[in-house]
CSV table of C-alpha atoms in Angstrom, one decimal:
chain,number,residue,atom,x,y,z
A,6,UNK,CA,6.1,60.5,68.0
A,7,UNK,CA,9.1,60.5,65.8
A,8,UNK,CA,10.8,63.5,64.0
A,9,UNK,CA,14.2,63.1,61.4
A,10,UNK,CA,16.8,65.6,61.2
A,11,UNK,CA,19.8,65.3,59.0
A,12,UNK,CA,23.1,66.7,60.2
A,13,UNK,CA,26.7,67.1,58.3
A,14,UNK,CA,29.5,67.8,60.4
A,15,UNK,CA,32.4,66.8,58.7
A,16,UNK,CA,33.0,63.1,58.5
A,17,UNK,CA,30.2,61.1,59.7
A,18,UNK,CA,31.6,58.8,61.7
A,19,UNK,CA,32.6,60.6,64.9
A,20,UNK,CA,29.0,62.6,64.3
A,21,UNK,CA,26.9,59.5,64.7
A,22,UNK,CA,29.3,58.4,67.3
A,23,UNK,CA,28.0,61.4,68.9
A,24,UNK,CA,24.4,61.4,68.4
A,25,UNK,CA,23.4,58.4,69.2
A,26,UNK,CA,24.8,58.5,72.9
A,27,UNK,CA,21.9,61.3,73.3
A,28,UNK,CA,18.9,60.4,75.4
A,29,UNK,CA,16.2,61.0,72.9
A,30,UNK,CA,17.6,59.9,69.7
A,31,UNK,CA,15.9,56.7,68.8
A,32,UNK,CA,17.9,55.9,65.7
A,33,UNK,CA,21.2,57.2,63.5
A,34,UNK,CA,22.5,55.9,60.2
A,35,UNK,CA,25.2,57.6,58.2
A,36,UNK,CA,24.7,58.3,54.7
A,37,UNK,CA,25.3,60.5,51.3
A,38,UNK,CA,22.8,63.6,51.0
A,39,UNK,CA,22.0,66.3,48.5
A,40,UNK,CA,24.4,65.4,45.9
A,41,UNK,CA,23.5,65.3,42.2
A,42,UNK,CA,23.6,61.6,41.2
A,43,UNK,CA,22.1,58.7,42.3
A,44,UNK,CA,23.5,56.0,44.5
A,45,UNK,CA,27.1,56.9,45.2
A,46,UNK,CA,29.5,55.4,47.1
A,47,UNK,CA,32.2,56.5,49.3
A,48,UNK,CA,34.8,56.4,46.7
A,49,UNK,CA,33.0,58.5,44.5
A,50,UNK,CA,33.1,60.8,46.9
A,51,UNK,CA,36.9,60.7,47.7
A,52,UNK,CA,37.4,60.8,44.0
A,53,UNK,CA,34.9,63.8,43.0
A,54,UNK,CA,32.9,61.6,41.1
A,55,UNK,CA,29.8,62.4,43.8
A,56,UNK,CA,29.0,65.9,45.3
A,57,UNK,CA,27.1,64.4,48.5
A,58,UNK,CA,27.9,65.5,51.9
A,59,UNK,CA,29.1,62.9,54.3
A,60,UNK,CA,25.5,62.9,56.3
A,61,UNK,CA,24.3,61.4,59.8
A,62,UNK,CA,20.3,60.6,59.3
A,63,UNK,CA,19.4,61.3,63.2
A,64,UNK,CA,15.8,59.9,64.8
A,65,UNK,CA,14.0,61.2,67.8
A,66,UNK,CA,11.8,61.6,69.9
A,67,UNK,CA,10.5,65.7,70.3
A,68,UNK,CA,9.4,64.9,73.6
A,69,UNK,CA,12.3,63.9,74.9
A,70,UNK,CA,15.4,66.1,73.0
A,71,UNK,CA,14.0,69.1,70.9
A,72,UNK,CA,15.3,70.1,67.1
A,73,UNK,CA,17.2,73.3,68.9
A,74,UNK,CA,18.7,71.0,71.5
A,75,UNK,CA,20.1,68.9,68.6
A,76,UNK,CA,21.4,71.8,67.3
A,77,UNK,CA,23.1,72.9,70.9
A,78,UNK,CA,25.2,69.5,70.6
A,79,UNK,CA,25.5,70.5,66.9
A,80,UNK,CA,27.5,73.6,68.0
A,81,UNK,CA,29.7,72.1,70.5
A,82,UNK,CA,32.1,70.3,67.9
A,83,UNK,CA,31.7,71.9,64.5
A,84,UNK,CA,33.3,74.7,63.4
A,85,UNK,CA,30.3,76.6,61.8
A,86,UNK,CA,32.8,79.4,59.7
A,87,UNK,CA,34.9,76.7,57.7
A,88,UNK,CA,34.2,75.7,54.5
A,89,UNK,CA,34.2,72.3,53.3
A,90,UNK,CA,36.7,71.4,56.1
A,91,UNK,CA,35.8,70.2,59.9
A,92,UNK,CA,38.6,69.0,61.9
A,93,UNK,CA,41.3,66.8,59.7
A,94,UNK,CA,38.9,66.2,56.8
A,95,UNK,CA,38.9,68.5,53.8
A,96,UNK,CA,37.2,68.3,51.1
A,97,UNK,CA,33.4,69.0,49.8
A,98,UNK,CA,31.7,66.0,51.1
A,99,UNK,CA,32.6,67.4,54.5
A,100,UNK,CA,30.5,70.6,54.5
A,101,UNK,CA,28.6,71.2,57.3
A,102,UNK,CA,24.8,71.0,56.8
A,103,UNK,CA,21.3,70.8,58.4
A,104,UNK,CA,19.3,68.8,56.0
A,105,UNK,CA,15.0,69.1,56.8
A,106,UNK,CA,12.1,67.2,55.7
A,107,UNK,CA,9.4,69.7,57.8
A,108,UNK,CA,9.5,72.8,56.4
A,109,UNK,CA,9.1,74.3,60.1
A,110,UNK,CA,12.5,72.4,60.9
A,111,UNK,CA,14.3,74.5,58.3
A,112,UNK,CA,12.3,77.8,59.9
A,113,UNK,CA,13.5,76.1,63.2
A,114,UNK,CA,17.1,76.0,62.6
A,115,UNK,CA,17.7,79.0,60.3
A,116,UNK,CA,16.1,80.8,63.4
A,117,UNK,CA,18.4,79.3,65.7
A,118,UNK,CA,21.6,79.4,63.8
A,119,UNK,CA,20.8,83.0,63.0
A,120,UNK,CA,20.7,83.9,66.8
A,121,UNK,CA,23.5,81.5,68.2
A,122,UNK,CA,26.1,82.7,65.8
A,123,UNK,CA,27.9,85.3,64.1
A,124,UNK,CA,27.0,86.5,60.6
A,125,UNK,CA,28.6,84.6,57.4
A,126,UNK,CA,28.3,81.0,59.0
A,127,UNK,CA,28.5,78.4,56.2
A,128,UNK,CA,25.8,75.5,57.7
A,129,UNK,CA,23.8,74.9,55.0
A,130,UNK,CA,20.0,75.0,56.3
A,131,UNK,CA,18.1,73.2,53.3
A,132,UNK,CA,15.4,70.8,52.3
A,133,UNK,CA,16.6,67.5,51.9
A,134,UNK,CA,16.8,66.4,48.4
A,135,UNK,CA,17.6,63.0,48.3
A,136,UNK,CA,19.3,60.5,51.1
A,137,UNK,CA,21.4,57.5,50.1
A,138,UNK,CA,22.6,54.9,53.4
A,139,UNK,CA,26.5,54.5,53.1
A,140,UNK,CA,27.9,51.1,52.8
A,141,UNK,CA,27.4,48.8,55.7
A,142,UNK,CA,31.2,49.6,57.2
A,143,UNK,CA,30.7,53.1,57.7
A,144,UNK,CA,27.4,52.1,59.8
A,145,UNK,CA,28.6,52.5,63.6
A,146,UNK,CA,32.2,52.4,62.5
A,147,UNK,CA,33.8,53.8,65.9
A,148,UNK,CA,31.7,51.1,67.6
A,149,UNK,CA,33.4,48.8,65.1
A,150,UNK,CA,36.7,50.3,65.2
A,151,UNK,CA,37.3,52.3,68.8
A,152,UNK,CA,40.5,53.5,68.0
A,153,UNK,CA,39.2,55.0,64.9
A,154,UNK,CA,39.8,58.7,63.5
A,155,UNK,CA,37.4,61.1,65.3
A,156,UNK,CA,37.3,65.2,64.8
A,157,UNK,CA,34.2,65.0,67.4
A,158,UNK,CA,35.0,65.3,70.8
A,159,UNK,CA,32.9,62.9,72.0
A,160,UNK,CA,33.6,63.7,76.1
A,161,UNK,CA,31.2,67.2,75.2
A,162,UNK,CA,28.7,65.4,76.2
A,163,UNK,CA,27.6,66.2,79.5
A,164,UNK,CA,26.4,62.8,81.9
A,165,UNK,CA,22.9,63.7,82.5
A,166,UNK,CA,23.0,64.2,78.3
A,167,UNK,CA,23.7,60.4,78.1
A,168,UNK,CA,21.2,57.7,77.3
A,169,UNK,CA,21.4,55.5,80.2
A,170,UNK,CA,24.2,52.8,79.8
């Protein structure tokens, strides 16, 4: 079985670099997500043409890493009280969201937000509207680029975490 979460944490880059080191996540694949016009690119959203937040699509398997375990990992590297800022990257397509498909999944992380942090938190819990794959670049791009600009810490992930190498 296969469940989809989406996950904005500030640029994408160093959040797919994260999540797809996790044993259990079958697939990730950065995108555009709940903005208000169609097909955008990442200069529209450097420019403001394009509301989209900077968005990891993240595959897995429930049996193996569960929605609230996601969510742990989520909370080790974003900073859940900023607004439309996460490390060095301002601006709004680096809010921090939880995009859902399953209405259950939303129930499932508004409860687990709720009672892992304090009140006035500004993660987005919301259905996902509409989910646009970012140019072919951004795809993987610390793989592509190691010495790349990262705001996660990617050494939060514990060894027994890990997907095996």
């Amino acid at each position: 079985m296969q469940k989809t979460i989406y996950l904005a944490g500030g640029c994408f880059w160093g959040v797919q670099a994260y999540f797809k080191q996790l044993k259990g996540v079958l697939n990730t694949r950065v995108g555009y997500a709940n903005g208000t016009t169609a097909f955008p690119k990442y200069e529209d959203l450097k420019s403001g043409k394009a509301d989209h937040a900077e968005t990891v699509k993240v595959d897995y398997d429930p049996e193996k890493i569960t929605l609230s375990e996601l969510l742990e990992h989520y909370l080790r590297f974003v900073n859940p009280y900023s607004v439309d800022q996460q490390g060095h990257d301002v601006g709004h397509q680096y809010r921090s969201g939880v995009y859902y498909t399953d209405l259950l999944d939303g129930v499932e992380a508004q409860e687990y937000l709720s009672s892992h942090l304090k009140p006035g938190y500004k993660i987005a819990i919301e259905m996902m509207r509409n989910f646009f794959p970012a140019e072919e670049y951004h795809q993987d791009y610390l793989d592509k680029n190691p010495g790349g600009y990262c705001h996660v810490n990617l050494g939060l992930i514990k060894p027994d975490e890990k997907k095996d190498a």
